[in-house]
Amino acid sequence: MAMRIAAACLCLLLVGAAPGRAEETEATAQARDGRSGFRSVWSATVVGVYTRLPSPESDNDFAGWFDQYEFTPNKGSDFPFQIGVREASFDLFRGERAVFQSRLRSPSANLGVSGSQADDPFFNQHLDALTRLRGLDLDVRYRRIRTEQLRLFPNTAGAALVFDDRTRRDDRFYRDRTGFESELRIRPYESLELPDDAPGAWIRPQLALRGGYEDRDGDAQLRIHRGPSNDWVGLAPDRDRSVAEVGTGLVVAPDGLFTLSFDFDHERVRIDDPVLTDGDLGFPPPQASTIGFVPETDRYTGTLRFSSQLHEGLSIEGGLLVSELEQVSEYTPEQRSSGLRDNEVRSYGAQASIESRPLDDLSLRGHFKYDRRQNEIERNTSLFNAENQIDPFVEDWERWLVGGEAELQLARATRVGVGLRYEEVARDLDYAPPVGLRILPSSAQIDRDTRTVSLYGTAAARPWRRLRIDAELGYRWAPDTGYASELDDNLYGELRASYVLAFARPVHLSASLRGSTGENDDFSLVSGQGPVPAGTRLGRSYERSSFLAGLSASFAPLDRVSLSASFFYGRDDQDSNLDLSSLQRYFQDTVPIDFSRDGDARFENKQTSLVLGMHAQLTEATDASASYSFARAKADYGGSDDTVLLDLVGRNQRIESTTHVLDLELRHRLAPGLEVLAGYRYQDYDDDAPRVESVASVVAPFDRSTRQHTATVGVTLSSEFFERR
Amino acid sequence: MHRQGPWRVGSCVLLAGLVACALQWGPSEPEGRHRTAAVEGAGQRIGSEACAACHASFADHFAFSEAHPDCESCHGPGQLHDYTARAADIRFPSSEDCAACHGTRSTTLLGWTHSPHARADVLCSDCHDTHNRELWNLRPADAVQTAVFRNADPATQLCASCHPGVRAQFDLPSRHPLGEGMLGCTDCHEPHASRRQTLGAATRRCLECHQEVAGPWIYEHPPVTEDCSYCHTPHGASADFLLETSQPAACISCHSLPIAGAVHQPYAFTTACTDCHNAVHGSYADPHLRK
């Protein structure tokens, strides 16, 4: 109720203030002439939103497809509506200089929420506030967002589930983030209005102080496998945590010769929930093994960046980074019993770029980048004994990248260039003792080195006045690859073109094509169990080709009407052999399946998108706009000789969905400072892929397909106030 | 398996054609772009009031300050333009003009000269307009772009107007919620610098929001420590959780090895690898990343 009263008061305040604008028009001129008085400008758009969803998504306690991206509150009420402030702004000017600016945006925001969400209605609020005084800037950013997770389990209340779902049907799985970031920048030489020759003024220092805090609430849904009884348990543990950040920075630019920036930041992540273990859940028999643990951490990061225009045609910039991430505060039972406390990772980074123009038409560029990650965890504990180290352990990871480019300007806006890049990744891998079920170098799916050489050419041309073409074509060769899915032989390219059709009313066209094709036959493995005889060395191959092509057009058929359209089609094809694990799988502890193949398998992903837009100014006071978007995603997984099991896997992982969104809005200005709007939005998500709880279950999860109708009416009020002089 | 030969030949022919185009045809003034070079014979300063006589639509949007005291401080002398009324006779500020002041007052433009936007001839004024009162003087996207990305924040609408292919990815079933206004392009991207100039490994930008996968873990999944894009694509994807390749293909592209002597316990196989291995980013309890 308090929210509704507040909303009503806000509306009255806004309506009462609105007529002020007309009488201030003269004052606008006065203030502009004087350019020294204070002036404030504000606007607010108050909307009422009605949402209609089909069952079961119309239930407040049921997360529907679109709630993943935009939570819809109040949808379970008798009349599913919200009122709220969708946009608001307040600016304060001194003369013509903005000293304070703020923008509130809340696409789905919301007063007037009833039911279970009445106590917590303000989702999806974004506020930016900038203060600009002489020599002092203050930026504040506030965010509150909520996203939902669809149920992993069908939870059909009584159906024959394979899973032991301990969540309640009205449990919602969501993440709610509320927080702010702020930065204060102080330039004392400006604040004190020091002359340029004042002592110390020549370094032009700027000091920055940063702070931020974010509170994260939510419930996650976990699926935990229960070994002894061979089934899964569905849980809904709390995921409440907070992230706090503080930092400081200093920028100096001595006489404008160069700019040097030093920053230091500290981030604290704290978890508000106790450590969850198997024992807490009463797994038979009680154990103390941690479930879904996320560590509390402190991160310290220092960065140094510089930039300089050394002289005409020669510029350099670069930076250094050192960062440490360490676990603090809360430890798992396994850590305590093993005596492991310190767990930290240290990261280093450096990069530099230089650009030179030895000739007017020739540019030379070079760049360098280095990253390193050192895992500092103490490994002489029982957590890394022969029983539980299986995979190779990455103690140290380094990446080097160096490259150079030369670009020749043939004519205005016409350039060709060539570049060479070398990248190397070195992994310091530690393997477990060669006993039991351990991964050995001969059978590892990760290798020590990745080395890549890329040669590429670029071109930018404007052969005719109305045509512009940009292209890049490159070849990448990798003598060593670290993963089987890295390509050791890769051709890639990108082409963008834009053209203006010179009709009486010009049509702007643009086209783009981006593609890549390559393969990796660098990997081989020593086989073990399964249909392949042990000890046999098997060659693997992996091929991948992908492209995304698009065409866009914009056109103004009438003076006050503009249209746009864009169409994109993308495809990703992956082929591999030796594609599945030979680990034995079972259907519900009954039929053992040797889940292995040594043959070809393929993955195909196709994406199609169409976006249409229209804007029309119907009269001087009336605007109409409309848009329609269509997106289709289709992905298949299968093999050349599909087995029954592979067919099941492929069927359960198939993606076939279509999304339609239609959006209409009409705005009409009734008077200066008073505008009304009406909108309608239709969203339809159609999921054609069959889903089952498991291959051994007859229970189907809820259908993801849904459609949503949203109608909006609103009023925008705006006004200006002046300090009369 | 795919045949790659025709693709490669076609690509080489295409590049050769482009180079030939570039060599064959001469320069021309870009369509729709303003000149940033100084105007020869521009004449004397005429004062902002004279500019406002024709450019009345800007009268409500002048945002003069100490840095931008009048029209001609950025546009140069207007006498010739006042006489001819030709757009070619007035200059517009280049990015170097803006950087002369803004480049030394903040860290924002430290990497501008080497950024992809600068190298693609994008001007500051393509995204910023000192005449308006939006935050950071951001230029609003045109009305159609606003309509097709209505709930996105204004900066994101502006990005989408030049990057429609990226915009289209936010209609896919799995996506970061930019179209809903929850996030914006600049939450991840720095438009004044390049990805190459970002300090630290590729995961750093992702972990600024997703700290829960940062660890440090006891049992790690190596690709997670190197680059999130081994498995995820950031804009939009067909598969859940922004996976570039859906399961099981995403997993078995690496994990296809037969492990010597390994026998799974009789566990039910459900629908995805992560049904069991749900701690895929790292674990404190299980080297198999199952919890």
XYZ file of C-alpha atoms in Angstrom, chain A residues 127-645:
519
model
C 20.454 4.776 -12.237
C 23.442 6.779 -13.447
C 24.279 10.054 -11.753
C 27.165 12.274 -12.848
C 28.367 15.318 -10.954
C 30.729 17.697 -12.696
C 32.207 20.531 -10.688
C 35.357 22.452 -11.380
C 38.159 19.918 -10.996
C 35.894 17.290 -9.491
C 33.887 14.490 -11.092
C 31.667 12.066 -9.240
C 30.068 9.156 -11.079
C 27.570 6.957 -9.268
C 25.960 3.947 -10.822
C 23.184 1.973 -9.180
C 21.877 -1.317 -10.522
C 19.256 -3.755 -9.424
C 18.588 -6.690 -11.676
C 16.896 -10.041 -11.336
C 17.153 -13.078 -13.570
C 15.471 -16.438 -13.128
C 16.530 -19.994 -13.752
C 14.177 -22.512 -15.278
C 13.502 -25.641 -13.258
C 15.870 -28.502 -13.879
C 13.275 -30.969 -12.664
C 9.741 -31.256 -13.921
C 8.298 -31.452 -10.414
C 4.954 -32.579 -11.599
C 3.709 -33.250 -8.096
C 3.247 -36.964 -7.860
C 4.487 -38.142 -11.223
C 6.910 -41.046 -11.301
C 10.125 -39.096 -11.138
C 13.456 -40.801 -11.328
C 14.920 -37.924 -9.329
C 14.439 -37.265 -5.667
C 13.468 -33.637 -6.008
C 13.549 -32.008 -2.607
C 12.564 -28.627 -3.917
C 9.030 -27.413 -3.499
C 6.896 -26.680 -6.451
C 6.682 -23.005 -5.513
C 10.453 -22.609 -5.059
C 11.813 -20.045 -7.464
C 15.401 -20.173 -8.591
C 16.659 -16.713 -9.173
C 19.477 -14.252 -8.774
C 18.836 -10.776 -7.556
C 21.702 -8.293 -7.682
C 21.505 -4.906 -5.996
C 24.500 -2.637 -5.860
C 26.290 0.524 -6.727
C 29.616 1.639 -8.106
C 31.085 5.057 -7.629
C 34.184 6.939 -8.679
C 35.378 10.296 -7.469
C 38.005 12.049 -9.582
C 39.791 15.116 -8.295
C 41.968 17.434 -10.375
C 43.442 19.865 -7.868
C 45.021 22.139 -10.471
C 41.547 22.787 -11.849
C 39.828 23.072 -8.478
C 42.362 25.612 -7.236
C 42.485 27.341 -10.600
C 46.266 27.217 -10.519
C 48.089 28.957 -13.313
C 50.021 26.708 -15.652
C 53.329 27.839 -14.164
C 52.338 27.091 -10.580
C 54.598 24.586 -8.788
C 53.418 21.054 -9.487
C 50.735 22.123 -11.922
C 52.774 20.859 -14.832
C 52.212 17.214 -13.920
C 48.427 17.752 -14.042
C 47.593 15.048 -11.474
C 44.198 13.464 -11.138
C 43.334 11.376 -8.100
C 40.548 8.811 -8.264
C 38.759 7.017 -5.448
C 36.452 4.133 -6.213
C 33.976 2.167 -4.163
C 31.247 -0.314 -4.854
C 29.053 -2.859 -3.169
C 26.698 -5.465 -4.543
C 24.350 -7.671 -2.616
C 23.413 -10.894 -4.351
C 20.465 -12.935 -3.172
C 19.047 -15.986 -4.742
C 18.267 -19.643 -4.703
C 20.026 -22.026 -7.024
C 18.824 -25.403 -8.088
C 21.409 -28.127 -7.802
C 21.408 -31.664 -9.086
C 23.622 -33.825 -6.947
C 24.310 -37.425 -7.811
C 23.830 -39.813 -4.923
C 26.255 -42.625 -5.460
C 25.080 -45.379 -3.140
C 21.509 -45.307 -4.369
C 22.423 -44.291 -7.900
C 20.040 -41.431 -8.418
C 19.959 -37.677 -8.241
C 18.752 -35.321 -5.586
C 17.325 -31.929 -6.400
C 18.236 -29.197 -3.936
C 17.558 -25.493 -3.619
C 20.371 -24.053 -1.504
C 20.545 -20.337 -0.785
C 23.078 -18.406 -2.783
C 23.359 -15.211 -0.793
C 26.631 -13.357 -1.151
C 28.103 -9.912 -1.392
C 30.855 -8.282 -3.390
C 32.586 -5.141 -2.131
C 35.196 -3.163 -4.050
C 37.424 -0.263 -3.154
C 40.141 1.265 -5.238
C 42.256 4.271 -5.892
C 44.029 5.654 -8.885
C 46.409 8.391 -9.904
C 46.785 9.862 -13.364
C 49.610 12.211 -14.256
C 50.256 13.897 -17.567
C 53.443 15.960 -17.180
C 53.243 18.814 -19.642
C 51.193 16.541 -21.864
C 54.310 14.557 -22.782
C 52.766 11.313 -21.695
C 49.908 10.028 -19.574
C 50.636 7.616 -16.757
C 47.942 5.917 -14.732
C 48.310 3.800 -11.626
C 45.371 1.942 -10.103
C 44.992 -0.322 -7.124
C 41.772 -2.214 -6.440
C 40.601 -4.600 -3.781
C 37.598 -6.901 -4.174
C 35.980 -8.940 -1.396
C 33.543 -11.748 -2.114
C 31.693 -13.027 0.922
C 29.265 -15.910 1.128
C 26.441 -15.626 3.612
C 25.543 -19.328 3.713
C 27.135 -22.172 5.693
C 29.139 -24.848 3.913
C 26.765 -27.512 2.625
C 27.844 -31.147 2.843
C 26.442 -34.531 1.994
C 25.915 -35.146 5.679
C 23.605 -32.153 5.995
C 21.360 -33.700 3.392
C 21.180 -37.065 5.079
C 22.698 -38.953 2.241
C 23.009 -42.605 3.134
C 25.495 -43.057 4.680
C 26.166 -39.579 6.141
C 29.294 -38.069 4.689
C 31.079 -34.808 5.060
C 31.863 -34.143 1.454
C 31.276 -30.564 0.398
C 28.556 -29.787 -2.106
C 28.593 -26.817 -4.420
C 31.118 -24.851 -2.402
C 32.082 -21.375 -3.593
C 35.024 -19.847 -1.734
C 35.093 -16.485 -0.052
C 37.882 -14.525 -1.665
C 39.957 -11.401 -1.584
C 41.410 -10.091 -4.809
C 44.098 -7.424 -5.004
C 44.881 -5.891 -8.377
C 47.426 -3.277 -9.312
C 47.683 -1.849 -12.802
C 49.995 0.620 -14.449
C 49.138 2.064 -17.846
C 50.857 4.622 -19.999
C 50.325 6.359 -23.277
C 52.436 8.836 -25.167
C 52.554 10.586 -28.480
C 56.328 10.602 -28.736
C 56.275 12.845 -31.733
C 54.208 13.369 -34.836
C 53.438 9.931 -36.218
C 54.829 7.886 -33.349
C 52.681 6.783 -30.438
C 53.076 4.125 -27.806
C 50.834 2.765 -25.107
C 50.941 -0.161 -22.744
C 50.451 -1.445 -19.254
C 51.313 -3.870 -16.499
C 49.069 -5.849 -14.183
C 49.595 -7.879 -11.039
C 46.663 -9.580 -9.378
C 46.279 -12.007 -6.522
C 43.166 -14.002 -5.719
C 43.103 -15.825 -2.401
C 40.618 -17.872 -0.480
C 39.780 -16.488 2.956
C 37.487 -16.993 5.936
C 35.495 -20.147 5.285
C 37.046 -23.553 4.693
C 35.577 -26.896 3.742
C 35.737 -29.959 5.988
C 38.146 -31.521 3.496
C 40.446 -28.515 3.759
C 40.390 -28.556 7.520
C 41.101 -32.269 7.736
C 43.944 -32.041 5.247
C 45.424 -28.956 6.829
C 45.177 -26.965 3.611
C 44.443 -23.322 4.303
C 46.223 -21.255 1.713
C 44.768 -21.383 -1.723
C 45.724 -18.558 -3.988
C 46.310 -17.757 -7.611
C 48.603 -15.019 -8.852
C 48.242 -13.400 -12.252
C 50.536 -11.138 -14.210
C 49.898 -9.272 -17.405
C 51.687 -6.856 -19.670
C 50.910 -5.354 -23.028
C 52.311 -2.697 -25.296
C 51.415 -1.264 -28.672
C 53.395 1.073 -30.842
C 52.352 2.835 -34.003
C 54.642 4.709 -36.303
C 54.197 6.597 -39.566
C 57.640 6.678 -41.173
C 55.995 7.925 -44.362
C 52.807 9.863 -44.838
C 51.102 6.893 -46.442
C 52.674 4.085 -44.434
C 51.724 2.954 -40.950
C 53.671 0.408 -38.966
C 52.219 -1.150 -35.851
C 53.557 -3.585 -33.346
C 51.971 -5.137 -30.314
C 52.954 -7.408 -27.514
C 50.922 -9.122 -24.812
C 51.944 -11.386 -21.974
C 49.784 -13.176 -19.402
C 50.757 -15.551 -16.680
C 48.774 -17.486 -14.099
C 50.515 -19.196 -11.216
C 48.589 -21.590 -9.030
C 50.094 -21.253 -5.566
C 48.052 -23.936 -3.830
C 49.931 -26.171 -1.398
C 49.920 -29.581 -3.043
C 51.640 -31.656 -0.375
C 48.376 -32.504 1.284
C 45.978 -35.422 1.227
C 43.817 -33.512 -1.246
C 46.362 -34.300 -3.930
C 47.347 -37.814 -3.062
C 47.335 -40.736 -5.440
C 43.659 -41.334 -4.737
C 42.291 -38.033 -5.815
C 44.597 -36.502 -8.342
C 43.354 -37.762 -11.647
C 43.738 -34.972 -14.163
C 46.962 -33.136 -14.928
C 47.439 -30.176 -12.641
C 48.263 -26.822 -14.289
C 50.835 -25.244 -12.017
C 51.831 -22.418 -14.302
C 50.284 -21.010 -17.444
C 51.964 -18.455 -19.703
C 50.829 -16.826 -22.898
C 52.936 -14.680 -25.219
C 51.615 -12.806 -28.190
C 53.649 -10.615 -30.521
C 52.574 -9.163 -33.802
C 53.341 -6.587 -36.399
C 51.330 -4.909 -39.119
C 52.131 -2.652 -42.025
C 49.439 -0.632 -43.713
C 49.762 1.396 -46.862
C 47.365 4.209 -47.644
C 46.860 4.109 -51.389
C 44.337 6.908 -51.476
C 41.926 8.613 -49.134
C 39.991 5.854 -47.327
C 41.752 3.202 -49.379
C 44.276 1.068 -47.561
C 45.884 -2.328 -47.742
C 47.763 -3.988 -44.963
C 49.554 -7.140 -43.985
C 50.209 -8.559 -40.544
C 52.009 -11.390 -38.831
C 51.219 -12.638 -35.341
C 52.833 -15.269 -33.169
C 51.187 -16.678 -30.073
C 52.542 -19.206 -27.632
C 50.886 -20.787 -24.621
C 53.018 -22.819 -22.250
C 51.390 -24.971 -19.574
C 53.399 -26.471 -16.765
C 51.495 -29.729 -16.245
C 51.982 -32.036 -13.323
C 50.679 -35.571 -13.777
C 49.644 -37.975 -11.091
C 51.653 -41.108 -10.362
C 50.957 -43.694 -13.068
C 48.792 -45.972 -10.989
C 45.101 -46.752 -11.104
C 42.730 -44.686 -13.160
C 45.057 -41.770 -13.778
C 45.369 -39.536 -16.769
C 48.816 -39.899 -18.289
C 50.498 -37.685 -20.877
C 49.823 -40.311 -23.540
C 46.108 -40.159 -22.933
C 45.655 -36.561 -21.791
C 43.204 -34.256 -23.465
C 45.419 -31.279 -22.771
C 48.904 -30.715 -24.082
C 51.753 -28.636 -22.799
C 52.117 -26.121 -25.609
C 50.052 -24.187 -28.057
C 51.973 -22.323 -30.720
C 50.216 -20.391 -33.435
C 51.429 -18.313 -36.359
C 48.928 -16.113 -38.171
C 49.455 -14.280 -41.427
C 46.713 -11.953 -42.543
C 45.928 -9.250 -45.004
C 43.512 -6.373 -44.711
C 42.001 -4.032 -47.229
C 39.748 -1.033 -46.951
C 38.616 0.526 -50.184
C 36.140 3.045 -51.434
C 36.253 2.392 -55.184
C 33.158 4.497 -55.733
C 31.763 7.295 -53.704
C 28.859 5.197 -52.494
C 30.674 1.950 -51.874
C 32.899 1.056 -48.993
C 34.536 -2.330 -48.521
C 36.546 -3.634 -45.597
C 38.048 -7.075 -45.635
C 40.436 -9.261 -43.738
C 41.706 -12.659 -44.736
C 44.096 -14.702 -42.694
C 45.707 -18.068 -42.344
C 46.563 -19.502 -38.967
C 48.927 -22.406 -38.535
C 49.536 -24.108 -35.234
C 52.472 -26.502 -35.032
C 51.333 -27.379 -31.502
C 47.863 -27.306 -30.022
C 46.875 -27.609 -26.392
C 43.359 -28.914 -26.933
C 41.876 -31.112 -29.622
C 39.317 -28.430 -30.424
C 41.989 -25.844 -31.232
C 42.532 -25.650 -34.966
C 46.047 -26.306 -36.219
C 45.224 -25.299 -39.779
C 42.750 -22.491 -40.101
C 41.650 -20.072 -42.787
C 39.475 -17.203 -41.657
C 38.128 -14.053 -43.155
C 35.726 -11.195 -42.803
C 34.154 -8.931 -45.389
C 31.997 -5.885 -44.808
C 30.562 -3.719 -47.524
C 28.175 -0.812 -47.582
C 26.560 0.776 -50.585
C 24.113 3.591 -51.179
C 21.571 2.986 -53.933
C 21.091 6.377 -55.552
C 17.345 6.431 -55.961
C 15.357 9.601 -55.379
C 15.326 8.439 -51.822
C 18.586 6.640 -51.173
C 18.683 3.120 -49.836
C 21.590 2.286 -47.575
C 22.695 -1.328 -47.895
C 25.301 -3.150 -45.906
C 26.471 -6.714 -46.097
C 28.814 -8.731 -43.970
C 30.345 -12.155 -44.129
C 32.536 -13.720 -41.519
C 33.832 -17.254 -41.804
C 36.399 -19.710 -40.612
C 37.373 -23.211 -41.612
C 40.022 -25.459 -40.201
C 40.977 -28.719 -38.646
C 43.143 -30.347 -36.041
C 44.703 -33.726 -36.644
C 47.517 -33.129 -34.218
C 46.090 -35.175 -31.392
C 46.419 -38.869 -30.843
C 45.587 -40.950 -27.833
C 46.492 -44.300 -26.399
C 43.293 -46.228 -25.993
C 42.250 -48.284 -23.055
C 38.971 -49.809 -22.325
C 36.071 -50.141 -24.692
C 35.868 -51.629 -28.134
C 39.315 -50.392 -29.080
C 42.144 -52.687 -28.004
C 44.174 -51.335 -25.142
C 47.444 -49.758 -26.088
C 46.404 -48.834 -29.587
C 47.364 -45.308 -30.565
C 44.377 -43.622 -32.100
C 44.543 -40.571 -34.275
C 41.856 -38.004 -33.678
C 40.624 -35.482 -36.088
C 38.474 -32.443 -35.600
C 37.174 -30.145 -38.318
C 35.182 -27.008 -37.956
C 33.675 -24.589 -40.455
C 31.504 -21.676 -39.513
C 30.173 -18.543 -41.089
C 27.771 -15.706 -40.405
C 26.349 -13.767 -43.335
C 24.110 -10.755 -43.116
C 22.378 -8.115 -45.138
C 20.943 -4.881 -43.757
C 19.053 -2.082 -45.408
C 17.616 1.229 -44.320
C 15.310 3.407 -46.351
C 13.133 6.471 -45.922
C 10.232 6.072 -48.389
C 8.574 9.268 -47.166
C 9.860 12.394 -45.496
C 8.800 11.270 -42.066
C 8.934 7.529 -42.425
C 12.030 5.403 -42.071
C 12.403 1.668 -42.388
C 15.149 -0.780 -41.620
C 15.642 -4.489 -42.106
C 18.431 -6.890 -41.376
C 18.776 -10.575 -42.032
C 21.486 -12.874 -40.746
C 22.187 -16.534 -41.273
C 24.922 -18.382 -39.470
C 26.101 -21.926 -39.483
C 28.609 -23.895 -37.465
C 29.607 -27.422 -38.550
C 31.895 -29.581 -36.494
C 33.067 -33.053 -37.403
C 35.140 -35.305 -35.245
C 36.088 -38.886 -34.950
C 36.783 -40.929 -31.851
C 34.095 -38.792 -30.484
C 32.714 -40.390 -27.374
C 34.059 -41.693 -24.138
C 34.419 -45.410 -23.789
C 33.291 -45.194 -20.187
C 30.505 -47.580 -19.447
C 27.111 -46.109 -18.791
C 24.016 -47.745 -17.486
C 20.336 -47.178 -17.792
C 19.149 -46.959 -14.236
C 21.379 -49.700 -12.992
C 19.856 -52.249 -15.338
C 21.350 -52.376 -18.789
C 25.058 -51.651 -19.186
C 25.903 -49.692 -22.274
C 29.418 -49.430 -23.572
C 29.231 -45.806 -24.486
C 32.000 -45.574 -27.004
C 32.561 -45.116 -30.660
C 35.500 -44.824 -32.965
C 33.907 -43.127 -35.933
C 32.639 -39.895 -37.290
C 30.228 -37.684 -35.442
C 28.899 -34.296 -36.362
C 27.454 -31.231 -34.737
C 25.468 -28.712 -36.718
C 24.207 -25.402 -35.512
C 22.145 -23.070 -37.700
C 20.933 -19.648 -36.675
C 18.604 -17.403 -38.611
C 17.583 -13.916 -37.627
C 15.377 -11.249 -39.156
C 14.829 -7.808 -37.651
C 12.449 -5.247 -39.142
C 11.950 -1.721 -37.862
C 9.776 1.235 -38.738
C 9.430 4.751 -37.426
C 6.898 7.274 -38.650
C 6.221 10.794 -37.561
C 2.498 10.860 -38.242
C 2.018 14.503 -37.285
C 4.158 17.162 -35.663
C 3.066 15.768 -32.321
C 2.646 12.069 -32.995
C 5.255 9.348 -33.507
C 4.681 5.694 -34.199
C 7.282 2.966 -34.200
C 7.166 -0.761 -34.746
C 9.602 -3.599 -34.817
C 9.476 -7.303 -35.438
C 12.206 -9.814 -34.807
C 12.410 -13.463 -35.700
C 15.118 -15.804 -34.532
C 15.454 -19.489 -35.245
C 18.053 -21.729 -33.657
C 18.563 -25.309 -34.705
C 21.303 -27.617 -33.502
C 21.746 -31.329 -34.057
C 24.229 -33.831 -32.814
C 24.634 -37.239 -34.368
C 26.899 -39.749 -36.001
C 27.375 -41.380 -39.321
C 26.245 -44.709 -37.924
C 23.906 -43.687 -35.174
C 23.470 -46.193 -32.445
C 20.370 -46.302 -30.336
C 22.185 -44.596 -27.523
